XYZ file of C-alpha atoms in Angstrom:
528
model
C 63.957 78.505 150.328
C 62.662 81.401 151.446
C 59.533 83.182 149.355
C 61.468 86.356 148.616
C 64.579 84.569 147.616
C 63.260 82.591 145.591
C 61.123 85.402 143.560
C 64.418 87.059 142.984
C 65.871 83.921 141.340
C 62.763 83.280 139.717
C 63.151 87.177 137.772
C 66.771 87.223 137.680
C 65.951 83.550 135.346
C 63.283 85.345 133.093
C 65.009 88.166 131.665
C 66.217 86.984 128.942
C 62.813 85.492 128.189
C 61.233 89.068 128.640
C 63.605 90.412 126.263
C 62.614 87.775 123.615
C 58.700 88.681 124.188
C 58.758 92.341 124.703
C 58.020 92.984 121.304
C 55.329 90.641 121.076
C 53.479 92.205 124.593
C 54.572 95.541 123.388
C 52.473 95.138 119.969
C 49.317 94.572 121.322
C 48.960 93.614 125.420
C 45.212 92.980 125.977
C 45.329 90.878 122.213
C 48.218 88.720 122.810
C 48.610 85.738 124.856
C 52.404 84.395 125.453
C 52.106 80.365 126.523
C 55.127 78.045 127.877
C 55.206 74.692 127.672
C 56.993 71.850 127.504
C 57.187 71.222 124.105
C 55.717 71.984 120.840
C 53.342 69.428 118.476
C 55.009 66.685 117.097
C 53.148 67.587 113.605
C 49.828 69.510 113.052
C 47.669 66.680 111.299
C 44.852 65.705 113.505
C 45.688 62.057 111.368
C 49.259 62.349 113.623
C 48.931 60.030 116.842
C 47.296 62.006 119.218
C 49.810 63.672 122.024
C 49.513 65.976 124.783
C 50.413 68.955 122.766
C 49.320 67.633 119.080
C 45.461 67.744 120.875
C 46.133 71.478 122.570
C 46.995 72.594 118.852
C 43.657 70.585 116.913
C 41.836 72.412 119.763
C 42.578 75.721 118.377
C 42.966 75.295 114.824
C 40.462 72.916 113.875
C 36.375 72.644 114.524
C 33.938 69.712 115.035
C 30.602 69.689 113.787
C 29.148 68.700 117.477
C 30.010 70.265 120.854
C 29.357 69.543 124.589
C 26.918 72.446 126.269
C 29.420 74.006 128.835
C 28.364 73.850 132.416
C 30.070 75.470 135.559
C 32.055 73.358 138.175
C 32.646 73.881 142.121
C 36.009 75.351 141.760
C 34.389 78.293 139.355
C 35.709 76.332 135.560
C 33.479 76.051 132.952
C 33.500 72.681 131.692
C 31.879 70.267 129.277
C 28.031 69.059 130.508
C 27.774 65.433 128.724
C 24.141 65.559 128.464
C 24.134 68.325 126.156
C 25.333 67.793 122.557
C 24.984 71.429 120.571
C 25.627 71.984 117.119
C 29.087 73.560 115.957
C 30.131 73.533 112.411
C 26.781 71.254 111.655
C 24.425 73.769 113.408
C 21.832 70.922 113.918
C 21.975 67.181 113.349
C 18.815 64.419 113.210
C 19.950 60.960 114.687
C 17.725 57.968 113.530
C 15.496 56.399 115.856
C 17.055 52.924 115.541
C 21.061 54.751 116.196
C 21.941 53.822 112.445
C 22.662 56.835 110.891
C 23.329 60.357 111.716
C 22.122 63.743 109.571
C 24.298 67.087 109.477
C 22.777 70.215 108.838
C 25.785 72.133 108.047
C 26.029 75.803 109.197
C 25.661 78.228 106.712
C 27.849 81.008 106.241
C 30.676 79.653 107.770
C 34.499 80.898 106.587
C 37.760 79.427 107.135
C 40.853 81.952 107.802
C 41.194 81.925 104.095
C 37.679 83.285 103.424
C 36.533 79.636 101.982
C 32.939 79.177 102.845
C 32.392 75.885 103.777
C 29.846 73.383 102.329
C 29.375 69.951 101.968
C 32.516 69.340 100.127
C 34.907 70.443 102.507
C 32.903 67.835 104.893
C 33.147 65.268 102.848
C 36.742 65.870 101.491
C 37.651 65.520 105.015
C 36.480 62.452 105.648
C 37.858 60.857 102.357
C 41.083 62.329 103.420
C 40.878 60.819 106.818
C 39.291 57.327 105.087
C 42.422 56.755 102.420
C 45.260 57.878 105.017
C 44.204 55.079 106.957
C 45.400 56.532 110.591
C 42.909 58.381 113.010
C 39.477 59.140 111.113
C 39.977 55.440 109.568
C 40.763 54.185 113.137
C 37.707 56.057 114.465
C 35.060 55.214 111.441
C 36.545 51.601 111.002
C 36.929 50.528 114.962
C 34.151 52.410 116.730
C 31.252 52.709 114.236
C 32.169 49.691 112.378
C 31.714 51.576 108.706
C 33.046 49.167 106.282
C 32.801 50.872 103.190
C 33.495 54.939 101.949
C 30.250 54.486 100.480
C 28.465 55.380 104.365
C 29.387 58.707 104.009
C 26.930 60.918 101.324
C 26.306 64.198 100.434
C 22.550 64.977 99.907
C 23.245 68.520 99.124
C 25.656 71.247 99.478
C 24.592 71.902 103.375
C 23.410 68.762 104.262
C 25.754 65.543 104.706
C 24.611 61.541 106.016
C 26.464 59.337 107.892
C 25.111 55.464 107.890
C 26.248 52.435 110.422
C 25.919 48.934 109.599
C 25.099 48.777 113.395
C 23.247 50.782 115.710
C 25.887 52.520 118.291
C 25.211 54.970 121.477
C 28.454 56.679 120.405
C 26.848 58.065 116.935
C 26.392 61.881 117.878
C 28.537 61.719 120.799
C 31.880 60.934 118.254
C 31.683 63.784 116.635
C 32.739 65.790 119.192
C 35.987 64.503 119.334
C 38.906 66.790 118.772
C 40.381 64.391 116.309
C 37.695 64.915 113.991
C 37.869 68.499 113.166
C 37.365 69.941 109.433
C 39.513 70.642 106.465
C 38.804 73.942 104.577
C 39.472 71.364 101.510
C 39.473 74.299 99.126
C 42.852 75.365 101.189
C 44.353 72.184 101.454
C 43.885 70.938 97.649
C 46.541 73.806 96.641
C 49.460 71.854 98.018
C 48.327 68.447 97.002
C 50.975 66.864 94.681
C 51.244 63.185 92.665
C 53.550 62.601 95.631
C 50.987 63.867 98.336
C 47.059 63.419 97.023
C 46.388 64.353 100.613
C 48.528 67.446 101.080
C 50.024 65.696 104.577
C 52.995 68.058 104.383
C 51.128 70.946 104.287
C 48.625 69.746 107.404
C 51.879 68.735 109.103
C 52.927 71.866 109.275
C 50.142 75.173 108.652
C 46.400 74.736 108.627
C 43.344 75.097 106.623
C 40.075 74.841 108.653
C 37.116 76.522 110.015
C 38.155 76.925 113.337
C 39.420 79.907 115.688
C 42.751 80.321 115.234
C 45.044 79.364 112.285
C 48.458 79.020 112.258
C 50.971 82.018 111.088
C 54.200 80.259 111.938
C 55.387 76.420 113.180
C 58.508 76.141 114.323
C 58.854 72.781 115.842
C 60.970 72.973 118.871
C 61.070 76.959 119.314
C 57.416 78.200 118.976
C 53.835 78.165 117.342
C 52.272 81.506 116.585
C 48.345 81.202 116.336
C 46.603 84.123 114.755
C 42.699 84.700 114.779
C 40.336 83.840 112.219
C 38.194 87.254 111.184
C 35.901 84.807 109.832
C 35.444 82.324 113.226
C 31.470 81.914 113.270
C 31.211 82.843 116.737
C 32.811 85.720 116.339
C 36.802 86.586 116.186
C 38.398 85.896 119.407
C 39.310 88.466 121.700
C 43.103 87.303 121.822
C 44.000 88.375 118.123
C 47.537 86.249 118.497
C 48.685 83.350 120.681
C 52.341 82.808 121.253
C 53.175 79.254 122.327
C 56.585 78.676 123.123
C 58.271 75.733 123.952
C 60.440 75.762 127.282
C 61.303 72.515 128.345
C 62.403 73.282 131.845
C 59.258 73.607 134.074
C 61.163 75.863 136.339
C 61.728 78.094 133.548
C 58.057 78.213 133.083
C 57.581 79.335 136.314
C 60.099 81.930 136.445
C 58.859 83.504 133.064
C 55.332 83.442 134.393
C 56.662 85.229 138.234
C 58.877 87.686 135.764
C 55.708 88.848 133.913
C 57.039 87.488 130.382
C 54.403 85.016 130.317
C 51.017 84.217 130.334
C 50.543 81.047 131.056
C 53.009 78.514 132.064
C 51.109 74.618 131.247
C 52.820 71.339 133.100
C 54.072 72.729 136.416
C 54.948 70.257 138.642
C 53.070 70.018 141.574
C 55.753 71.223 143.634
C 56.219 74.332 141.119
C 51.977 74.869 141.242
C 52.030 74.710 145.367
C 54.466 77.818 145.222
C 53.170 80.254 142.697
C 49.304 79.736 143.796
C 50.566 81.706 146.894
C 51.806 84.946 144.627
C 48.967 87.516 144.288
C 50.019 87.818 140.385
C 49.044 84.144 139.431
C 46.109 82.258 139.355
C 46.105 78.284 139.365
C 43.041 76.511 137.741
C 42.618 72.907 139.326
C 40.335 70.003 137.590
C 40.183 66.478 138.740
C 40.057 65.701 135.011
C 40.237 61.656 133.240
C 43.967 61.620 132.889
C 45.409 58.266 133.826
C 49.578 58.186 133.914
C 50.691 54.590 133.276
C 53.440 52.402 132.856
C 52.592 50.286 129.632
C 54.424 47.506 128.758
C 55.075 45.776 125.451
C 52.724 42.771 126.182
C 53.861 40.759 123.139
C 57.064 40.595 123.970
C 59.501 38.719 126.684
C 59.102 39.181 129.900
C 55.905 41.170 129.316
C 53.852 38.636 127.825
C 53.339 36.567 130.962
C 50.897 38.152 132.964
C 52.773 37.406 136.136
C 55.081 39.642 135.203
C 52.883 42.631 134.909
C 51.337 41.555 138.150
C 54.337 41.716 139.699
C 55.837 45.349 139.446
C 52.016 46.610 140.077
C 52.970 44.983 143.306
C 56.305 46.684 143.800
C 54.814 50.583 143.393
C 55.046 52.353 146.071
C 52.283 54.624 145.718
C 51.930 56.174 149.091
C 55.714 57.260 148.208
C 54.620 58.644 145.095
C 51.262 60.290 146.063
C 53.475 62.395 148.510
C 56.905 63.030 147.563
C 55.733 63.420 143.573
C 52.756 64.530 143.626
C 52.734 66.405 146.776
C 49.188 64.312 147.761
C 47.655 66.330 144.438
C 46.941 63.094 142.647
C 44.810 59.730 142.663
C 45.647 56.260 141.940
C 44.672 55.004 139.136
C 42.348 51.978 139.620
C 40.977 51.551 136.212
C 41.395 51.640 132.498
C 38.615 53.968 132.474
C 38.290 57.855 134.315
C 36.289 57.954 137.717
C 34.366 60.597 136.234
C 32.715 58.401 132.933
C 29.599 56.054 133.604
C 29.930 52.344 134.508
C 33.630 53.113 136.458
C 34.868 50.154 139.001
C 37.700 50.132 140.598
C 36.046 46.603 142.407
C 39.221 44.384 140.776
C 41.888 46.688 141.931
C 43.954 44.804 144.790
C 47.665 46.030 144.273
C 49.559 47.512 146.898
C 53.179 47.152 147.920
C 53.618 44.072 148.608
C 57.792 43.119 147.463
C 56.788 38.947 148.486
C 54.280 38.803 146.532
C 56.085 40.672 143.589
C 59.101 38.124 143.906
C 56.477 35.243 143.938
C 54.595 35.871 140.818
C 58.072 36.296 139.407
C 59.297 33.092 140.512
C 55.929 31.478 139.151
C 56.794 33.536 135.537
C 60.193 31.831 135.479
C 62.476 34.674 136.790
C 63.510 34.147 140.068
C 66.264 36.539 139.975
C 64.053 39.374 138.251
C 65.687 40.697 134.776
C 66.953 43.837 133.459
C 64.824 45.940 130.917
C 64.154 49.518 129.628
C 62.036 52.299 130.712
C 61.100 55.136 128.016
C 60.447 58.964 129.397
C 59.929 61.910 127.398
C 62.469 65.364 128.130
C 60.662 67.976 129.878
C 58.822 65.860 131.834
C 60.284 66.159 135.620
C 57.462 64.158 137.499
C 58.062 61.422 134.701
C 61.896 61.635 135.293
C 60.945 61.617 139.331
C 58.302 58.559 139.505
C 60.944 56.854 137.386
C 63.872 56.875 139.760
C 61.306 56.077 142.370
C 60.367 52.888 140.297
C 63.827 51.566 139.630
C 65.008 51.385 143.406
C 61.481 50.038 144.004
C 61.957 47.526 141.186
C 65.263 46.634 142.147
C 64.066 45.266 145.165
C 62.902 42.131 143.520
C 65.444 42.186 141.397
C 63.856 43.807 138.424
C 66.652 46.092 136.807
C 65.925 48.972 134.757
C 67.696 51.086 132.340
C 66.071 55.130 132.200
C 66.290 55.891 128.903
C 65.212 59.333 128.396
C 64.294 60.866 124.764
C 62.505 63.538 123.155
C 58.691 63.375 122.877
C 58.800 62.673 119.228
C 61.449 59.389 119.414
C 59.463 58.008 122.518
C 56.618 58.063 120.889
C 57.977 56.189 117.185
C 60.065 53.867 119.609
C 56.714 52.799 121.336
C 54.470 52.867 118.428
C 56.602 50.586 116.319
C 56.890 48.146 119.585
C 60.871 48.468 120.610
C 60.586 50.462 123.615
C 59.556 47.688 126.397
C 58.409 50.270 129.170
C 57.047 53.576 128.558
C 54.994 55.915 130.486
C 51.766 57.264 128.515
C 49.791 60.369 130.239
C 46.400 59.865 128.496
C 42.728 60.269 128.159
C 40.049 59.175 126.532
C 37.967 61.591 125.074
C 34.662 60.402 124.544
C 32.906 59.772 128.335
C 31.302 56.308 127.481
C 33.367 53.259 129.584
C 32.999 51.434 125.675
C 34.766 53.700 124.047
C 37.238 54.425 126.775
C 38.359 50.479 126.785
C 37.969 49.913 122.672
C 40.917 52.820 122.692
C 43.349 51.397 125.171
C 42.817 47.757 125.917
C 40.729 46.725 122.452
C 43.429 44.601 120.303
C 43.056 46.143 117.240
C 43.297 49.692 118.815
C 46.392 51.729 116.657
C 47.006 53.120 120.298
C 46.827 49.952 122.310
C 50.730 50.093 122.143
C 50.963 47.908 125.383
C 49.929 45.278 122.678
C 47.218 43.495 125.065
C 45.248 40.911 123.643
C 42.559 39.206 125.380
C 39.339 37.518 123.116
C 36.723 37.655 126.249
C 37.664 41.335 126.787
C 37.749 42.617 122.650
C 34.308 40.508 122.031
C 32.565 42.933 125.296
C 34.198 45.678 123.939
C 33.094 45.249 120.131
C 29.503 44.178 121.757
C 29.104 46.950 123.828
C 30.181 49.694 120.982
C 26.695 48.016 118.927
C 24.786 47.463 122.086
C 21.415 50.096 122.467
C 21.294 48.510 126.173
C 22.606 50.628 128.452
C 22.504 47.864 131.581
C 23.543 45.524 129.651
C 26.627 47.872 128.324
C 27.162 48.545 132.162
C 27.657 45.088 133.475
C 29.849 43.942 130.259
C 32.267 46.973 131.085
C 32.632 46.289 134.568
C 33.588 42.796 133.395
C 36.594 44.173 131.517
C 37.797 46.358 133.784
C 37.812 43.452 136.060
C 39.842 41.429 133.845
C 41.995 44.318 132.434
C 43.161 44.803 136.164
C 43.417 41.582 136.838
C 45.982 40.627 134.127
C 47.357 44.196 134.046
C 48.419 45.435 131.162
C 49.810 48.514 132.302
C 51.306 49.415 136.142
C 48.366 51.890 136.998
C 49.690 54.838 138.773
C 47.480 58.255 138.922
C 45.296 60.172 137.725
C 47.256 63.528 137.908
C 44.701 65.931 137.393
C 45.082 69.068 135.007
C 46.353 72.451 136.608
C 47.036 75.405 134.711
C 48.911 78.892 135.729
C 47.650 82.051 134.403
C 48.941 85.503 134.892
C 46.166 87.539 137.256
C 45.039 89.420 133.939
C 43.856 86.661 132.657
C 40.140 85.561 132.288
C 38.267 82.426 130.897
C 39.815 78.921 132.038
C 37.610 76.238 130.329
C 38.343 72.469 130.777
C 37.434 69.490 128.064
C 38.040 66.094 128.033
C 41.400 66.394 125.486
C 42.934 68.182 128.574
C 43.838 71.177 125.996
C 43.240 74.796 126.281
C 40.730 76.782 123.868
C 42.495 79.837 123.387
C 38.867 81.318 121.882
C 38.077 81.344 125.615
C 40.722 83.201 127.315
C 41.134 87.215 127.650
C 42.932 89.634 129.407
């Protein structure tokens, strides 16, 4: 298609958008930012598993109490410098010599939205919150740190809060910085606890009460989520007084709206969709290699799955040449590895897959189906390169006789069919947070991960991990993680596919792109 036919297509399909936003633009156009995306959080709890656009929202409407310094990549982003931990909320810390316990030094002066000043309370409210619902924090304090008691957590005064490990771990300041692990303005929250709801989880589900930038002035799942500034934000309020995210489903509509003017930013453009509006003089496209890795999982614990011959097998049937250029328009990277090329102790040394169909139809023979089998594959709506690598998969599939059914479902089903273990194939775009290979592989591959929903299980590979996340030795750290990706690869748990990279399309006015490891945008950094 011609460009100039395709412009006019592109505005003729935003108007109606325009007329649903020109009252929003009209009110205050250098203070407003209007987002698209594909789909709105799930809930607003940072205890809610973590997804693509539940992490964009704890970005903006929750703060840590540690931060990465911000350095400035070759393409012109700022973006996080690992070797520099600065103090947010806790505006120092003191980390014991022998890695055992960690000392926050909270901020003073510090207001939520509300105009709650925050102390030690709030702090420690959170994480008794977090400890008693049992989901993320729990996961986090429980798995990682290996805190086996509420009683590690202490307030010495009302600015000043300990942390203590029964083991010394690497990870101790670095886990704080995780967007998970953000802080309750407990003052806030404890209005809407009931006998029903000690923990005020409807309320967090659906409005906020922190410290952070932005808090929320409207959630309408499915439609949109209006973000209004915090007066009281530490740093200062942000320059972009109201953020409009609304949820468009249809990429294409995304990049009409954002050609049409009506828009913003448009987030999850397909590749093809980023190639064409890069060219128009109104649009800027921001480009980061990033730690995403886009998977297949399987349901390891369950027929055919659990034979690793199985999983072997369809990592041999990919065609990922096919993929890397008809999907991805050659934007992407395999995926070689549990953990992100750009996190220490990386090795792709195990990886040997390529498309190979006799092999494939070997190792299935040797699992005890000959004749393949038929199973399903889970993809969210919205998601056109997920709908696109999986018709690509099934005629691949299908030439070893592996059969599948494309079952595609909202965001919010895929992810409770897969978490309670009844979806058999799923795709998961993910990324681990933290940069430390330990961490990376106790989230995914660990056994007694809550998002290890491929349901892997290997005792060699969770006794490195758990080693490794107490080890002070950084060699020795190194060569144990390079062990488990070997093995992780080996037995594949997942069909690895690519790292996809994060993109992001910005109207010309717009200044500020900033990339972090959540793959989320910090609206406190954008202006126009």
């Amino acid at each position: 298609m011609r460009m100039n036919t395709w412009s006019s297509t592109l505005s003729a399909l935003a108007l109606c958008f325009m007329a649903a936003t020109s009252g929003a633009v009209a009110q205050t156009a250098t203070e407003t930012l209007i987002v698209a995306g594909p789909r709105t959080p799930e809930s607003l709890d940072q205890e809610y598993p973590p997804t693509e656009a539940g992490h964009e929202a704890r970005r903006n409407i929750f703060e840590r109490l540690l931060v990465y310094g911000m350095k400035t990549d070759e393409s012109g982003a700022e973006v996080e410098d690992f070797s520099k931990i600065e103090g947010a909320l806790a505006e120092s810390y003191d980390l014991s010599p022998d890695n055992k316990s960690i000392t926050f030094h909270l901020r003073r002066g510090v207001k939520s939205a509300a105009g709650n000043e925050m102390t030690a309370d709030d702090v420690m409210w959170t994480f008794e919150r977090g400890w008693n619902m049992k989901a993320t924090f729990h996961w986090y304090m429980t798995q990682i740190l290996k805190i086996e008691s509420f009683d590690s957590f202490q307030k010495v005064d009302d600015y000043t809060v300990k942390v203590t490990i029964p083991n010394p771990s690497l990870l101790l300041a670095r886990l704080w910085i995780n967007n998970d692990l953000g802080i309750i303005d407990a003052v806030e929250a404890k209005k809407h606890i009931t006998p029903e709801d000690p923990w005020a989880a409807r309320f967090l589900a659906t409005d906020s009460a922190s410290f952070a930038p932005y808090h929320i002035a409207k959630f309408s799942p499915g439609q949109e989520v209006i973000y209004e500034s915090n007066p009281n934000y530490y740093r200062g309020e942000a320059k972009l007084k109201k953020i409009i995210f609304r949820e468009m489903p249809t990429s294409s509509n995304r990049v009409a709206a954002l050609q049409a003017g009506s828009i913003d930013v448009a987030e999850w453009l397909t590749p093809r969709e980023i190639s064409l509006v890069e060219k128009l003089p109104t649009v800027k496209v921001w480009k980061v290699f990033g730690n995403y890795t886009h998977r297949l999982e399987m349901n390891n614990s369950t027929p055919p799955f659990d034979k690793v011959e199985v999983r072997q097998a369809l990592n041999y049937l990919v065609p990922r040449p096919e993929i890397e250029q008809s999907v991805y328009m050659n934007t992407a990277r395999p995926t070689k590895s549990p953990v992100s090329e750009i996190y220490p102790a990386y090795s792709e040394a195990a990886f040997a897959y390529d498309d190979n169909v006799e092999k494939a139809k070997e190792l299935l023979a040797k699992a005890g189906y000959p004749e393949g089998f038929k199973t399903e594959l889970g993809y969210r709506t919205g998601e056109p390169l997920e709908e696109q690598i999986a018709v690509v998969l099934k005629t691949a599939f299908a030439r070893a006789g592996v059969e599948l059914e494309l079952v595609k479902l909202p965001a919010s089903s895929l992810v409770e069919r897969y978490s309670k273990g009844t979806m058999p194939m799923f795709f998961i775009r993910d990324m681990a947070i933290v940069p430390d290979a330990a961490y990376v592989a106790n989230l995914f591959i660990n056994s007694q991960s809550m998002v290890n929903f491929s349901k892997y299980k290997n005792a060699e590979v969770d006794s490195l991990i758990n080693n490794a996340l107490t080890s002070t030795d950084e060699t020795s750290r190194e060569a144990d993680m390079r062990k488990v990706q070997d093995i992780v690869v080996d037995e594949a748990p997942w069909v690895f596919l690519f790292n996809p990279g994060y993109q992001l399309a910005v109207s010309s006015k717009v200044k500020g792109f900033t990339w972090y490891t959540p793959n989320s945008n910090s609206w406190y950094d954008f202006s126009k």
